[in-house]
PDB file of C-alpha atoms in Angstrom:
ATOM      1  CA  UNK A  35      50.622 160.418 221.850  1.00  0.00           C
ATOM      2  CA  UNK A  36      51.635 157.166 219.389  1.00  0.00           C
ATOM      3  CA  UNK A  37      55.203 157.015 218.073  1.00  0.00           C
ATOM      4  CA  UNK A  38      56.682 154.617 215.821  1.00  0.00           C
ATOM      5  CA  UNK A  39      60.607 154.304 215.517  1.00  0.00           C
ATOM      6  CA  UNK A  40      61.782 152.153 212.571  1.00  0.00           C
ATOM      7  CA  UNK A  41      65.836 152.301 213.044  1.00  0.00           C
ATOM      8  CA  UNK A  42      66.984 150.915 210.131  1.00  0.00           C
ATOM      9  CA  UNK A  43      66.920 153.269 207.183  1.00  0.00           C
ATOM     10  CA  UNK A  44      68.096 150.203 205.213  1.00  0.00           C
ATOM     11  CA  UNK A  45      68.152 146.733 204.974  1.00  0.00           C
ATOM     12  CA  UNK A  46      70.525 144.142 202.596  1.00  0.00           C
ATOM     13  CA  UNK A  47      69.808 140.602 202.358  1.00  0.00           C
ATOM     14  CA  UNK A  48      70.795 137.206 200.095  1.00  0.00           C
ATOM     15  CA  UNK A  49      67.779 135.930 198.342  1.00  0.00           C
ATOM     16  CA  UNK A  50      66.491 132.930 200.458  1.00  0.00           C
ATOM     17  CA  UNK A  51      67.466 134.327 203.733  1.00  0.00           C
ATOM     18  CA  UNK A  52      65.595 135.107 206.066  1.00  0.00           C
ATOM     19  CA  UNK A  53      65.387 139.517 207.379  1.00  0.00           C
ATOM     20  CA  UNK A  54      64.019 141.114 210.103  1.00  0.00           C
ATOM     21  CA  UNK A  55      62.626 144.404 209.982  1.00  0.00           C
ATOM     22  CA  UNK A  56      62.748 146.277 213.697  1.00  0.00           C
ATOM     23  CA  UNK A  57      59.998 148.143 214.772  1.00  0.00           C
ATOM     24  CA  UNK A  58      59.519 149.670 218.260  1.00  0.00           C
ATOM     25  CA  UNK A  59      56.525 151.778 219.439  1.00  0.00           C
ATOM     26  CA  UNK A  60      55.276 153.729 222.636  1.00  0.00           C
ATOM     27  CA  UNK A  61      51.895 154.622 223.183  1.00  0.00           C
ATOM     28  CA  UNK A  62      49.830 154.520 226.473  1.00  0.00           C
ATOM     29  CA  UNK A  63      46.467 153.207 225.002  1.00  0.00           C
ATOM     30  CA  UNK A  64      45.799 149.848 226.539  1.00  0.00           C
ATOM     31  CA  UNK A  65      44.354 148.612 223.397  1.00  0.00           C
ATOM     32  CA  UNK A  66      45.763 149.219 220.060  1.00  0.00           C
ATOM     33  CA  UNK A  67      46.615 147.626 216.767  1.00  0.00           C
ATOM     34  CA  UNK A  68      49.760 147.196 215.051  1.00  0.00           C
ATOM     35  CA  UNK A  69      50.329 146.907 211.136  1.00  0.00           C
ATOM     36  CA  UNK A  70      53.355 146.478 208.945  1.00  0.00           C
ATOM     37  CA  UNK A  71      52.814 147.461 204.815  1.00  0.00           C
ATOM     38  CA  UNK A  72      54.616 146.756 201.912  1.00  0.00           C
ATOM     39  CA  UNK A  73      56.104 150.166 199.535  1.00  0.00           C
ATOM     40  CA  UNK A  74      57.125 148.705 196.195  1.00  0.00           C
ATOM     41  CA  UNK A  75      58.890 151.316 193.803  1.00  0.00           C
ATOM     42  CA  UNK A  76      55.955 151.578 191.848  1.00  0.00           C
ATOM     43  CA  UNK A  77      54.077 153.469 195.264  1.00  0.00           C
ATOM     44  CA  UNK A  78      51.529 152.000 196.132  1.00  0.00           C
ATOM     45  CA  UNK A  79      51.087 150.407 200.234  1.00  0.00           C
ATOM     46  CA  UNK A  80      50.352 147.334 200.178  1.00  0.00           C
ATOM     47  CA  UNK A  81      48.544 145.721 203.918  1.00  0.00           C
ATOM     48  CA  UNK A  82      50.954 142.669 205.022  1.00  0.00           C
ATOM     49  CA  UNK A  83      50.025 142.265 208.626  1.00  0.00           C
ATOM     50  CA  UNK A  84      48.369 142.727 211.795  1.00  0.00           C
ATOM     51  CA  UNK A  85      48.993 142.096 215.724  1.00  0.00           C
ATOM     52  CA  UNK A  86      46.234 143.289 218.092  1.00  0.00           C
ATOM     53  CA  UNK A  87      47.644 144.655 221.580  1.00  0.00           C
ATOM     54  CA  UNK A  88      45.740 141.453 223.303  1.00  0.00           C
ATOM     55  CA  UNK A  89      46.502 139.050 220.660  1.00  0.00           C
ATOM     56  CA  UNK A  90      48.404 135.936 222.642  1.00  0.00           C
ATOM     57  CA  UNK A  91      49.719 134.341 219.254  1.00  0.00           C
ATOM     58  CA  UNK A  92      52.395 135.819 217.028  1.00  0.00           C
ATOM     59  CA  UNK A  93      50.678 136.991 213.512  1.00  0.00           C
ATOM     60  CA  UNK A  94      51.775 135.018 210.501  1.00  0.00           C
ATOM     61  CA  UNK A  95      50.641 135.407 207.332  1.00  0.00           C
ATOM     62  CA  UNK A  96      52.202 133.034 204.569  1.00  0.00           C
ATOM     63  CA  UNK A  97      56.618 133.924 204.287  1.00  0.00           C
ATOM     64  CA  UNK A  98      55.658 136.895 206.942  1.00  0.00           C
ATOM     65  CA  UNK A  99      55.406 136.449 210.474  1.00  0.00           C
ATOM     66  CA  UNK A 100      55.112 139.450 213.411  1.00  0.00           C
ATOM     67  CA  UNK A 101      57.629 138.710 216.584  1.00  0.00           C
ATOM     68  CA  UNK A 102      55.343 140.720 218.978  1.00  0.00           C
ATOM     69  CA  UNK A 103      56.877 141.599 222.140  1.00  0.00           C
ATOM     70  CA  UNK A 104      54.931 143.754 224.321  1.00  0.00           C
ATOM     71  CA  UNK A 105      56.532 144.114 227.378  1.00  0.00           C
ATOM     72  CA  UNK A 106      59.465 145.444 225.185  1.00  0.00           C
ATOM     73  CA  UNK A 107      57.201 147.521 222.867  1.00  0.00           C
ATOM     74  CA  UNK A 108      58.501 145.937 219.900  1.00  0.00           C
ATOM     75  CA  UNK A 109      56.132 144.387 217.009  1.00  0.00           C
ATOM     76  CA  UNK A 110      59.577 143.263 214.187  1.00  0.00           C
ATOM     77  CA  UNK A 111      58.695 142.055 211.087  1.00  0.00           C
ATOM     78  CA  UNK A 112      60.455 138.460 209.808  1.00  0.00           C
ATOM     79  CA  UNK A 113      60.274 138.118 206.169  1.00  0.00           C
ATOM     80  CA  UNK A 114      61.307 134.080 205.338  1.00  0.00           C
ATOM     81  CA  UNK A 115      63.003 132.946 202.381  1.00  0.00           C
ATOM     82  CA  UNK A 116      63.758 136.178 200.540  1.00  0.00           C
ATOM     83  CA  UNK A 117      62.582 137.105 197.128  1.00  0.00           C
ATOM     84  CA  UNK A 118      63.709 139.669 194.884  1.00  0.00           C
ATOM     85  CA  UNK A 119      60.375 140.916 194.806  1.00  0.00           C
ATOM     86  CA  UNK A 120      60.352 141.769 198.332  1.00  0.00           C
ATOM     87  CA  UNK A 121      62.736 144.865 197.459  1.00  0.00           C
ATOM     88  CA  UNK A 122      60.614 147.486 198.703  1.00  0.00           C
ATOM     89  CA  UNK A 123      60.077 150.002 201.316  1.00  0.00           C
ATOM     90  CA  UNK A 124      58.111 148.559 204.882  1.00  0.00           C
ATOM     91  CA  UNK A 125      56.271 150.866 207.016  1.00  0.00           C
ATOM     92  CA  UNK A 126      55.356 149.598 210.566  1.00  0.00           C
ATOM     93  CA  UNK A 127      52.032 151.453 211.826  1.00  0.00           C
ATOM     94  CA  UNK A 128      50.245 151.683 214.683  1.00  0.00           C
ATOM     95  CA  UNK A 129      46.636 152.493 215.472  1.00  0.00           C
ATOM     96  CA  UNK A 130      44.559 153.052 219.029  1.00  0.00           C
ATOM     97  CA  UNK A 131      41.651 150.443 219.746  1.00  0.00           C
ATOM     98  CA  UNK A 132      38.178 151.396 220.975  1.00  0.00           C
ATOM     99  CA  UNK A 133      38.102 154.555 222.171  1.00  0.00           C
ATOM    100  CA  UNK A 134      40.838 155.961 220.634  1.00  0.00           C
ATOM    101  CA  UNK A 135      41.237 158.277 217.481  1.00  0.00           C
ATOM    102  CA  UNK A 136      41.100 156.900 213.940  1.00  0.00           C
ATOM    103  CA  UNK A 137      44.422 158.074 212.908  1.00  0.00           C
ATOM    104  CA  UNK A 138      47.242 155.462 212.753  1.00  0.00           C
ATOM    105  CA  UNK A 139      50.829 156.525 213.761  1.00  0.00           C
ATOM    106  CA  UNK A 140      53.385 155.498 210.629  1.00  0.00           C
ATOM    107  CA  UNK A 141      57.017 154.833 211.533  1.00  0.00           C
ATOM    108  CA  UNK A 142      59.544 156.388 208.676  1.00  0.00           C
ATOM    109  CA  UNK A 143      60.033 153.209 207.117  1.00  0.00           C
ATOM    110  CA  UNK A 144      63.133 150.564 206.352  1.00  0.00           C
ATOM    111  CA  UNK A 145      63.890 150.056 202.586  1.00  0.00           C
ATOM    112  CA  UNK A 146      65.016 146.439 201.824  1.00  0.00           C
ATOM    113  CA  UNK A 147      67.355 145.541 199.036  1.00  0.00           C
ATOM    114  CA  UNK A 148      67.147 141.614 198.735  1.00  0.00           C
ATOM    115  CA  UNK A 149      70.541 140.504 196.239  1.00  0.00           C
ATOM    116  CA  UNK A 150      70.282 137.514 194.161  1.00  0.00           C
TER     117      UNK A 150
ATOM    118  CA  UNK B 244      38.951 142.618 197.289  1.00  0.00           C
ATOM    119  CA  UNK B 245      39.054 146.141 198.649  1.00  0.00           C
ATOM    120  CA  UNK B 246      39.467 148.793 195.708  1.00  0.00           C
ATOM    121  CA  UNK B 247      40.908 152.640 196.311  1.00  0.00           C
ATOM    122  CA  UNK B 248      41.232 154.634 192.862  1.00  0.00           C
ATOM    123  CA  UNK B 249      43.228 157.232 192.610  1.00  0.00           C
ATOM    124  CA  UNK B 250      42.435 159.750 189.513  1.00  0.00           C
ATOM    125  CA  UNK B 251      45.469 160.119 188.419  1.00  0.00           C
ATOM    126  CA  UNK B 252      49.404 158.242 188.990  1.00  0.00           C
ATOM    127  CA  UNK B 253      51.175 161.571 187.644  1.00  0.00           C
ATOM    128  CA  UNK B 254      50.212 165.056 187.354  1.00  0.00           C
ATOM    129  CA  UNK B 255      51.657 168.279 186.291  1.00  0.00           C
ATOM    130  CA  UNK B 256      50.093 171.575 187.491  1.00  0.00           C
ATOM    131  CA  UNK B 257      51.239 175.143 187.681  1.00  0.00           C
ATOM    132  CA  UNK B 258      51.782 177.430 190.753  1.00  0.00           C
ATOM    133  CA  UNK B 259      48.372 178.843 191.299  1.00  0.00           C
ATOM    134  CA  UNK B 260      46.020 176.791 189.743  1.00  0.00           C
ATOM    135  CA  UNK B 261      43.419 174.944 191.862  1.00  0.00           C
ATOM    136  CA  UNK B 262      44.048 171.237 192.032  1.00  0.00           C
ATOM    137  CA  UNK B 263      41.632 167.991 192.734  1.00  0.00           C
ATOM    138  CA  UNK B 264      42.993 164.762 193.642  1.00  0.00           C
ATOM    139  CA  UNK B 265      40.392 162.448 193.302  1.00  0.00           C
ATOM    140  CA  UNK B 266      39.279 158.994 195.694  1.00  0.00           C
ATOM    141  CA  UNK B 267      36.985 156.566 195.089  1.00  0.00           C
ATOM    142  CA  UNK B 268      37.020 153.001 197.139  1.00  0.00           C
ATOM    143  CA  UNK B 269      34.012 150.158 196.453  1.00  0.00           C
ATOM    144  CA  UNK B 270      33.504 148.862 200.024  1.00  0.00           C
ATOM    145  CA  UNK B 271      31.553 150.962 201.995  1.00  0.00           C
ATOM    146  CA  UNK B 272      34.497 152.014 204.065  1.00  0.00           C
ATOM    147  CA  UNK B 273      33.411 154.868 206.671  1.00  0.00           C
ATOM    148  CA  UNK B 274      37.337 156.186 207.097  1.00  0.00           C
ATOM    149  CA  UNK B 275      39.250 157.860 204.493  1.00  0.00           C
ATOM    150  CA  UNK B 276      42.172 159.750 204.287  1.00  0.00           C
ATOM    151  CA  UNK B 277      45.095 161.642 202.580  1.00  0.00           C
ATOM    152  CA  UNK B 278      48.577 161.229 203.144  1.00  0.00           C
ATOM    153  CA  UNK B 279      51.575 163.602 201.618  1.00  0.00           C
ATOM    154  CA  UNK B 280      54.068 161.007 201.540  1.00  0.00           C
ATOM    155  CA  UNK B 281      58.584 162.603 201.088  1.00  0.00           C
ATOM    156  CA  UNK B 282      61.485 160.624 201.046  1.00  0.00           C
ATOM    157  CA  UNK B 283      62.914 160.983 204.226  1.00  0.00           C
ATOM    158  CA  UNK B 284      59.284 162.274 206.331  1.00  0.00           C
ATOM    159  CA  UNK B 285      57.407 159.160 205.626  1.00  0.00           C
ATOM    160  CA  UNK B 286      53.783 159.355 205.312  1.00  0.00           C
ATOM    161  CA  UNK B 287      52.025 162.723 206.579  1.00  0.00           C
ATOM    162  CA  UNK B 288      48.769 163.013 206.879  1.00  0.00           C
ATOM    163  CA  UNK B 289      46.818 165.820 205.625  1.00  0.00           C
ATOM    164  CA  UNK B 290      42.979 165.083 206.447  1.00  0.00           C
ATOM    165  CA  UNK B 291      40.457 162.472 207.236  1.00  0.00           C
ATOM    166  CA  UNK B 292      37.079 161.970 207.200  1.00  0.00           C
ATOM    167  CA  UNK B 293      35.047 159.010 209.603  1.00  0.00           C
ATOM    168  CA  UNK B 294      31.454 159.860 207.640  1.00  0.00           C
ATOM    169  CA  UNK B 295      29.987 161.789 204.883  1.00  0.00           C
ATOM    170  CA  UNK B 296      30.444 165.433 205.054  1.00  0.00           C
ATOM    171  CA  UNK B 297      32.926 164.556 208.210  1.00  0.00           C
ATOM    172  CA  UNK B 298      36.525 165.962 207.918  1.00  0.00           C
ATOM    173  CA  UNK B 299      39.073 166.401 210.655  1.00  0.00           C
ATOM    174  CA  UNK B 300      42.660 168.221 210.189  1.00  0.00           C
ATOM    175  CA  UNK B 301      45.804 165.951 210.244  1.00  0.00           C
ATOM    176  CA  UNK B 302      48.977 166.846 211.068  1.00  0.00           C
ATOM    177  CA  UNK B 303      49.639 169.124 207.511  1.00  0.00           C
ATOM    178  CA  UNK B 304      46.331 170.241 206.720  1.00  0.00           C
ATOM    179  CA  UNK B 305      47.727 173.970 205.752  1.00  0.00           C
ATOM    180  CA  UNK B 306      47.120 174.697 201.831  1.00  0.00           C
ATOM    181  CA  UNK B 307      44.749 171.587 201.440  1.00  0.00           C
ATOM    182  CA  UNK B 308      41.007 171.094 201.844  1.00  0.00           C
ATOM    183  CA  UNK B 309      38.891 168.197 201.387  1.00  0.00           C
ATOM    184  CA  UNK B 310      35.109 167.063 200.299  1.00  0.00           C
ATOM    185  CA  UNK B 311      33.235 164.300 201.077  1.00  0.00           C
ATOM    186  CA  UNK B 312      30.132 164.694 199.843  1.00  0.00           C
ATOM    187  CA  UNK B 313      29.085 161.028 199.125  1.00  0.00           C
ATOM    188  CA  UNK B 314      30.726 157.868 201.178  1.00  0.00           C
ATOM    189  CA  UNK B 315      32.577 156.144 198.614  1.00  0.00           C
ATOM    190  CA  UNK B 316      34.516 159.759 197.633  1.00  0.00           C
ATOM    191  CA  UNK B 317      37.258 161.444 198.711  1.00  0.00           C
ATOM    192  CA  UNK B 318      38.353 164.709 197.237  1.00  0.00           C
ATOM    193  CA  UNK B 319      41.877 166.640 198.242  1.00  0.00           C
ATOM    194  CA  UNK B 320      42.212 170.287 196.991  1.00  0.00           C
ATOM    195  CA  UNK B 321      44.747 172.600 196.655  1.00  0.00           C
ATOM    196  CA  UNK B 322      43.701 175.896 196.899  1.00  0.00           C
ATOM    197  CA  UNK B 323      46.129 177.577 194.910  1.00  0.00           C
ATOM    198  CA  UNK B 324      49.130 175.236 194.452  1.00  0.00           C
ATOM    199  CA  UNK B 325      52.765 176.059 195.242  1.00  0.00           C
ATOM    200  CA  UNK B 326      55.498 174.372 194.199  1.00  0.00           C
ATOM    201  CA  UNK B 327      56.177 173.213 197.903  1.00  0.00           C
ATOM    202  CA  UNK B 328      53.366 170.904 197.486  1.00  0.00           C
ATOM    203  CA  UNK B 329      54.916 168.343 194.454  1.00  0.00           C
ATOM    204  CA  UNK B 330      54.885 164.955 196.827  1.00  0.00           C
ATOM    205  CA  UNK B 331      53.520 161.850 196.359  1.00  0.00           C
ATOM    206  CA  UNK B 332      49.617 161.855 198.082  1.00  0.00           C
ATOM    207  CA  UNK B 333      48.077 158.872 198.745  1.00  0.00           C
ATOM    208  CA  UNK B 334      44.547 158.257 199.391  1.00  0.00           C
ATOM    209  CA  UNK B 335      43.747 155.397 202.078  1.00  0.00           C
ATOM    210  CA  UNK B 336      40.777 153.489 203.520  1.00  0.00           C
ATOM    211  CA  UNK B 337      39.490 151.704 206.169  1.00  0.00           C
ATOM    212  CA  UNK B 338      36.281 149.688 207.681  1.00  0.00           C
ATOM    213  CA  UNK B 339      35.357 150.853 210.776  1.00  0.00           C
ATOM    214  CA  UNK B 340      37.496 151.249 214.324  1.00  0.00           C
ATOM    215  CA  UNK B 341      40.957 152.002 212.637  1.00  0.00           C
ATOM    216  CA  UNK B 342      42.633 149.762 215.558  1.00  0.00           C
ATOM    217  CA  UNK B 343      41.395 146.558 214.634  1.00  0.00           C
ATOM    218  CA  UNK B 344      41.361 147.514 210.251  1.00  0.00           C
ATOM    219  CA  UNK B 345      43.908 147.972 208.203  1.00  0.00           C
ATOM    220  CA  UNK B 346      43.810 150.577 206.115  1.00  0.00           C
ATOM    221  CA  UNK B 347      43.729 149.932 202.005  1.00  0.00           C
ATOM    222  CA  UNK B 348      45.666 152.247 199.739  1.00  0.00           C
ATOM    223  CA  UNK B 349      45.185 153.606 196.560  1.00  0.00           C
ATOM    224  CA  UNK B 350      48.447 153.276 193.656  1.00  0.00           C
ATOM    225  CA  UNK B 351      49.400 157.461 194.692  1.00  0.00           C
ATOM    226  CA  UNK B 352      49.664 160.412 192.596  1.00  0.00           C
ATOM    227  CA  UNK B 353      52.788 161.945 192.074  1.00  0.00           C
ATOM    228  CA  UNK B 354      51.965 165.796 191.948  1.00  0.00           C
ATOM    229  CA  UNK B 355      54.193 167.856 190.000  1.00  0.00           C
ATOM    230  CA  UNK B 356      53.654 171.633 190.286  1.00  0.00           C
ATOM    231  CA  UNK B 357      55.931 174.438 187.897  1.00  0.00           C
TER     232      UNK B 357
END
């Protein structure tokens, strides 16, 4: 079985700083995916990024970057240069590779406040 | 861009009446699914479906069932609605083997049910 564990219920930062968002995972699938989404107030999820299990490279993907650890289980997401518009909730979510189900595992989710 | 439409962003139903949320996404996706999403419990899901007239149970499928009669749509019903079920329900989709795709969300529906 895939778990997700997202420890921070909540997250404060100054605009223009940069945050990290923990996100730590166990599964025993050799190949898997891992995802992090945007929750704005409004609702919907919004796709930010994505590490593969075999991936060598950290993913980036414009002020977002993935600090993918595997030996540690741990796939954190760095937001740069805060924006008020990142307040929002962040899900971190996992998913098996070939061979595996179709369902993806969703941690509970960090909300992040970001003060001007 | 990928496109998931919801039916409806609010609703307000009454205990007993039979209820369809409604999904439509424009790109050919072969996964879809519904998610019951409460603060504090994240995102549940309640049924997906890998191909037309293919559905599998989540982990909360009791009170809900689901159609797929044509790719692109994605129906969630609730039998006879309870007032247990007012959530948020969000449809999803995604291309393919749902390791390597990330999944693409419709705006939600928050269900209210008197």
């Amino acid at each position: 079985a895939q778990k997700i564990t997202q420890t921070q219920p909540g997250m404060f930062v100054q605009e223009k700083e940069a945050v990290t968002l923990d996100c730590t995972y166990d599964t025993s699938d050799p190949s898997y995916g891992l995802f992090w989404y945007k929750q704005p107030s409004s609702g919907e999820m919004i796709f930010l990024i994505y590490q593969g299990s075999y991936d060598q490279q950290n993913a980036t993907e414009g002020r977002y970057s993935l600090n993918f650890q595997k030996a540690r289980k741990s796939a954190n997401l760095v937001i740069s240069a805060s924006q008020l518009g990142d307040s929002a909730m962040y899900f971190c979510a996992m998913s098996p590779g070939p061979g595996g189900s179709y369902i993806p595992t969703f941690g509970r989710g960090t909300s992040l406040i970001v003060h001007p | 861009d990928v496109k998931v439409t919801q039916s409806s962003r609010y609703l307000v139903k009454r205990t007993g009446e039979k209820v369809f949320l409604e999904c439509v996404q424009d790109m050919d996706h072969e996964n879809m699914f519904w998610y019951r999403q409460d603060p504090g419990l994240g995102l549940r899901l309640i049924y997906f479906s890998y191909d037309v007239k293919m559905k599998e149970k989540g982990d909360i499928p009791e009170g809900y069932s689901v159609s797929r009669e044509k790719k692109e749509r994605f129906s969630l019903i609730l039998e006879s609605a309870s007032t247990n079920q007012t959530s948020m329900y969000l449809c999803a989709s995604s291309e393919g083997q749902a390791g390597y795709q990330p999944q693409h969300f419709g705006d939600g529906t928050r269900l209210s049910i008197l």
